[in-house]
């Protein structure tokens, strides 16, 4: 099961013309989670009922996932899909939902991913 991860790293920064190694905290977090479409009786944050997965229905990212625009990567059954063509962002600012431009089917797996900002 994929979960939210916080990663720390060392980066090279130029400070007053001098290269310095800087350790940064894991903020912003890396988000990597999924949903599976079930016929009915969704249990837990990683399942969604088929009745709630029709074209245009708001789909909430699992486990309190958030994104701010094009940083969100969405994968449908392992294939990366494109915003506007395959799905739409819902809301503004810090978002928690998307909607697909097609109906989902039982067994479909949707992966949501936000990479660490540059």
PDB file of C-alpha atoms in Angstrom:
ATOM      1  CA  UNK A   1       0.000   0.000   0.000  1.00  0.00           C
ATOM      2  CA  UNK A   2       1.382   3.397  -0.987  1.00  0.00           C
ATOM      3  CA  UNK A   3       1.460   6.135   1.652  1.00  0.00           C
ATOM      4  CA  UNK A   4       2.447   9.744   2.096  1.00  0.00           C
ATOM      5  CA  UNK A   5       6.180  10.119   2.481  1.00  0.00           C
ATOM      6  CA  UNK A   6       8.357  12.874   3.836  1.00  0.00           C
ATOM      7  CA  UNK A   7      11.896  12.931   2.498  1.00  0.00           C
ATOM      8  CA  UNK A   8      14.854  15.011   3.613  1.00  0.00           C
ATOM      9  CA  UNK A   9      17.723  15.722   1.318  1.00  0.00           C
ATOM     10  CA  UNK A  10      20.994  17.599   0.887  1.00  0.00           C
ATOM     11  CA  UNK A  11      21.211  20.129  -1.890  1.00  0.00           C
ATOM     12  CA  UNK A  12      23.918  22.345  -3.267  1.00  0.00           C
ATOM     13  CA  UNK A  13      23.022  26.047  -3.099  1.00  0.00           C
ATOM     14  CA  UNK A  14      25.002  29.103  -4.124  1.00  0.00           C
ATOM     15  CA  UNK A  15      25.088  31.538  -1.182  1.00  0.00           C
ATOM     16  CA  UNK A  16      26.854  34.853  -1.857  1.00  0.00           C
ATOM     17  CA  UNK A  17      28.714  33.192  -4.724  1.00  0.00           C
ATOM     18  CA  UNK A  18      29.949  30.282  -2.568  1.00  0.00           C
ATOM     19  CA  UNK A  19      28.610  26.731  -3.061  1.00  0.00           C
ATOM     20  CA  UNK A  20      27.207  25.324   0.186  1.00  0.00           C
ATOM     21  CA  UNK A  21      25.616  22.015   1.088  1.00  0.00           C
ATOM     22  CA  UNK A  22      22.182  22.672   2.550  1.00  0.00           C
ATOM     23  CA  UNK A  23      19.946  20.128   4.228  1.00  0.00           C
ATOM     24  CA  UNK A  24      16.261  20.721   3.592  1.00  0.00           C
ATOM     25  CA  UNK A  25      13.319  19.311   5.439  1.00  0.00           C
ATOM     26  CA  UNK A  26      10.811  17.112   3.711  1.00  0.00           C
ATOM     27  CA  UNK A  27       8.407  19.963   3.082  1.00  0.00           C
ATOM     28  CA  UNK A  28       6.591  19.882   0.764  1.00  0.00           C
ATOM     29  CA  UNK A  29       5.720  16.246   1.280  1.00  0.00           C
ATOM     30  CA  UNK A  30       5.640  13.720  -1.484  1.00  0.00           C
ATOM     31  CA  UNK A  31       2.137  12.314  -1.897  1.00  0.00           C
ATOM     32  CA  UNK A  32       1.620   8.904  -3.476  1.00  0.00           C
ATOM     33  CA  UNK A  33      -1.687   7.126  -2.930  1.00  0.00           C
ATOM     34  CA  UNK A  34      -4.370   5.232  -4.843  1.00  0.00           C
ATOM     35  CA  UNK A  35      -8.072   4.414  -5.163  1.00  0.00           C
ATOM     36  CA  UNK A  36      -9.675   1.202  -6.411  1.00  0.00           C
ATOM     37  CA  UNK A  37     -13.220   1.214  -7.829  1.00  0.00           C
ATOM     38  CA  UNK A  38     -15.481  -1.408  -6.199  1.00  0.00           C
ATOM     39  CA  UNK A  39     -19.065  -2.391  -7.110  1.00  0.00           C
ATOM     40  CA  UNK A  40     -20.420  -1.246  -3.723  1.00  0.00           C
ATOM     41  CA  UNK A  41     -19.612  -1.275  -0.024  1.00  0.00           C
ATOM     42  CA  UNK A  42     -16.347   0.668  -0.252  1.00  0.00           C
ATOM     43  CA  UNK A  43     -14.403   0.204   2.954  1.00  0.00           C
ATOM     44  CA  UNK A  44     -11.439   2.315   3.888  1.00  0.00           C
ATOM     45  CA  UNK A  45      -9.937   5.385   2.306  1.00  0.00           C
ATOM     46  CA  UNK A  46      -8.556   3.558  -0.756  1.00  0.00           C
ATOM     47  CA  UNK A  47     -11.841   2.348  -2.239  1.00  0.00           C
ATOM     48  CA  UNK A  48     -14.600   4.200  -4.088  1.00  0.00           C
ATOM     49  CA  UNK A  49     -18.040   2.887  -5.057  1.00  0.00           C
ATOM     50  CA  UNK A  50     -18.864   2.559  -8.752  1.00  0.00           C
ATOM     51  CA  UNK A  51     -21.960   4.759  -8.244  1.00  0.00           C
ATOM     52  CA  UNK A  52     -19.630   7.603  -7.135  1.00  0.00           C
ATOM     53  CA  UNK A  53     -17.253   7.233 -10.099  1.00  0.00           C
ATOM     54  CA  UNK A  54     -19.257   8.442 -13.077  1.00  0.00           C
ATOM     55  CA  UNK A  55     -18.222  11.163 -15.529  1.00  0.00           C
ATOM     56  CA  UNK A  56     -17.915  14.491 -13.718  1.00  0.00           C
ATOM     57  CA  UNK A  57     -18.365  13.104 -10.183  1.00  0.00           C
ATOM     58  CA  UNK A  58     -15.992  14.706  -7.655  1.00  0.00           C
ATOM     59  CA  UNK A  59     -13.375  12.182  -6.525  1.00  0.00           C
ATOM     60  CA  UNK A  60     -11.566  13.049  -3.306  1.00  0.00           C
ATOM     61  CA  UNK A  61      -7.897  12.156  -3.012  1.00  0.00           C
ATOM     62  CA  UNK A  62      -7.470   9.450  -0.352  1.00  0.00           C
ATOM     63  CA  UNK A  63      -5.887   9.994   3.059  1.00  0.00           C
ATOM     64  CA  UNK A  64      -6.229  13.805   3.055  1.00  0.00           C
ATOM     65  CA  UNK A  65      -4.213  14.282  -0.120  1.00  0.00           C
ATOM     66  CA  UNK A  66      -3.895  17.808  -1.495  1.00  0.00           C
ATOM     67  CA  UNK A  67      -2.417  19.475  -4.572  1.00  0.00           C
ATOM     68  CA  UNK A  68      -2.140  22.914  -6.107  1.00  0.00           C
ATOM     69  CA  UNK A  69      -2.641  22.568  -9.850  1.00  0.00           C
ATOM     70  CA  UNK A  70      -0.354  20.857 -12.307  1.00  0.00           C
ATOM     71  CA  UNK A  71       1.902  19.303  -9.641  1.00  0.00           C
ATOM     72  CA  UNK A  72      -0.589  16.420  -9.421  1.00  0.00           C
ATOM     73  CA  UNK A  73       0.144  13.352 -11.522  1.00  0.00           C
ATOM     74  CA  UNK A  74      -2.799  11.001 -12.103  1.00  0.00           C
ATOM     75  CA  UNK A  75      -2.443   7.433 -13.366  1.00  0.00           C
ATOM     76  CA  UNK A  76      -5.346   5.317 -14.630  1.00  0.00           C
ATOM     77  CA  UNK A  77      -4.649   1.569 -14.514  1.00  0.00           C
ATOM     78  CA  UNK A  78      -0.918   2.305 -14.644  1.00  0.00           C
ATOM     79  CA  UNK A  79      -1.040   4.826 -17.489  1.00  0.00           C
ATOM     80  CA  UNK A  80      -0.497   8.503 -16.832  1.00  0.00           C
ATOM     81  CA  UNK A  81      -3.509  10.572 -17.875  1.00  0.00           C
ATOM     82  CA  UNK A  82      -3.632  14.241 -18.828  1.00  0.00           C
ATOM     83  CA  UNK A  83      -5.500  17.045 -17.117  1.00  0.00           C
ATOM     84  CA  UNK A  84      -8.340  18.588 -19.133  1.00  0.00           C
ATOM     85  CA  UNK A  85      -8.320  15.653 -21.599  1.00  0.00           C
ATOM     86  CA  UNK A  86      -8.890  12.840 -19.066  1.00  0.00           C
ATOM     87  CA  UNK A  87      -9.644  14.625 -15.790  1.00  0.00           C
ATOM     88  CA  UNK A  88     -10.288  18.093 -14.381  1.00  0.00           C
ATOM     89  CA  UNK A  89      -9.086  19.839 -11.251  1.00  0.00           C
ATOM     90  CA  UNK A  90     -11.854  20.860  -8.872  1.00  0.00           C
ATOM     91  CA  UNK A  91     -11.691  23.967  -6.697  1.00  0.00           C
ATOM     92  CA  UNK A  92      -8.914  26.512  -6.421  1.00  0.00           C
ATOM     93  CA  UNK A  93      -5.866  27.045  -4.226  1.00  0.00           C
ATOM     94  CA  UNK A  94      -5.179  23.892  -2.252  1.00  0.00           C
ATOM     95  CA  UNK A  95      -7.361  21.244  -3.885  1.00  0.00           C
ATOM     96  CA  UNK A  96      -8.538  17.838  -2.671  1.00  0.00           C
ATOM     97  CA  UNK A  97     -10.649  16.572  -5.594  1.00  0.00           C
ATOM     98  CA  UNK A  98     -10.626  15.832  -9.315  1.00  0.00           C
ATOM     99  CA  UNK A  99     -13.295  14.617 -11.742  1.00  0.00           C
ATOM    100  CA  UNK A 100     -12.800  12.281 -14.696  1.00  0.00           C
ATOM    101  CA  UNK A 101     -14.100  12.965 -18.204  1.00  0.00           C
ATOM    102  CA  UNK A 102     -15.240   9.324 -18.513  1.00  0.00           C
ATOM    103  CA  UNK A 103     -16.973   6.693 -16.358  1.00  0.00           C
ATOM    104  CA  UNK A 104     -14.785   4.462 -14.214  1.00  0.00           C
ATOM    105  CA  UNK A 105     -15.421   0.701 -13.985  1.00  0.00           C
ATOM    106  CA  UNK A 106     -15.125  -1.882 -11.227  1.00  0.00           C
ATOM    107  CA  UNK A 107     -11.474  -2.822 -10.756  1.00  0.00           C
ATOM    108  CA  UNK A 108     -10.060   0.424 -12.131  1.00  0.00           C
ATOM    109  CA  UNK A 109      -7.086   1.673 -10.134  1.00  0.00           C
ATOM    110  CA  UNK A 110      -6.349   5.387  -9.862  1.00  0.00           C
ATOM    111  CA  UNK A 111      -2.965   6.543  -8.547  1.00  0.00           C
ATOM    112  CA  UNK A 112      -2.361  10.099  -7.347  1.00  0.00           C
ATOM    113  CA  UNK A 113       1.169  11.447  -7.035  1.00  0.00           C
ATOM    114  CA  UNK A 114       2.763  14.775  -6.139  1.00  0.00           C
ATOM    115  CA  UNK A 115       6.514  15.028  -6.656  1.00  0.00           C
ATOM    116  CA  UNK A 116       8.804  17.114  -4.491  1.00  0.00           C
ATOM    117  CA  UNK A 117       8.929  20.715  -5.704  1.00  0.00           C
ATOM    118  CA  UNK A 118      12.110  22.053  -7.222  1.00  0.00           C
TER     119      UNK A 118
END
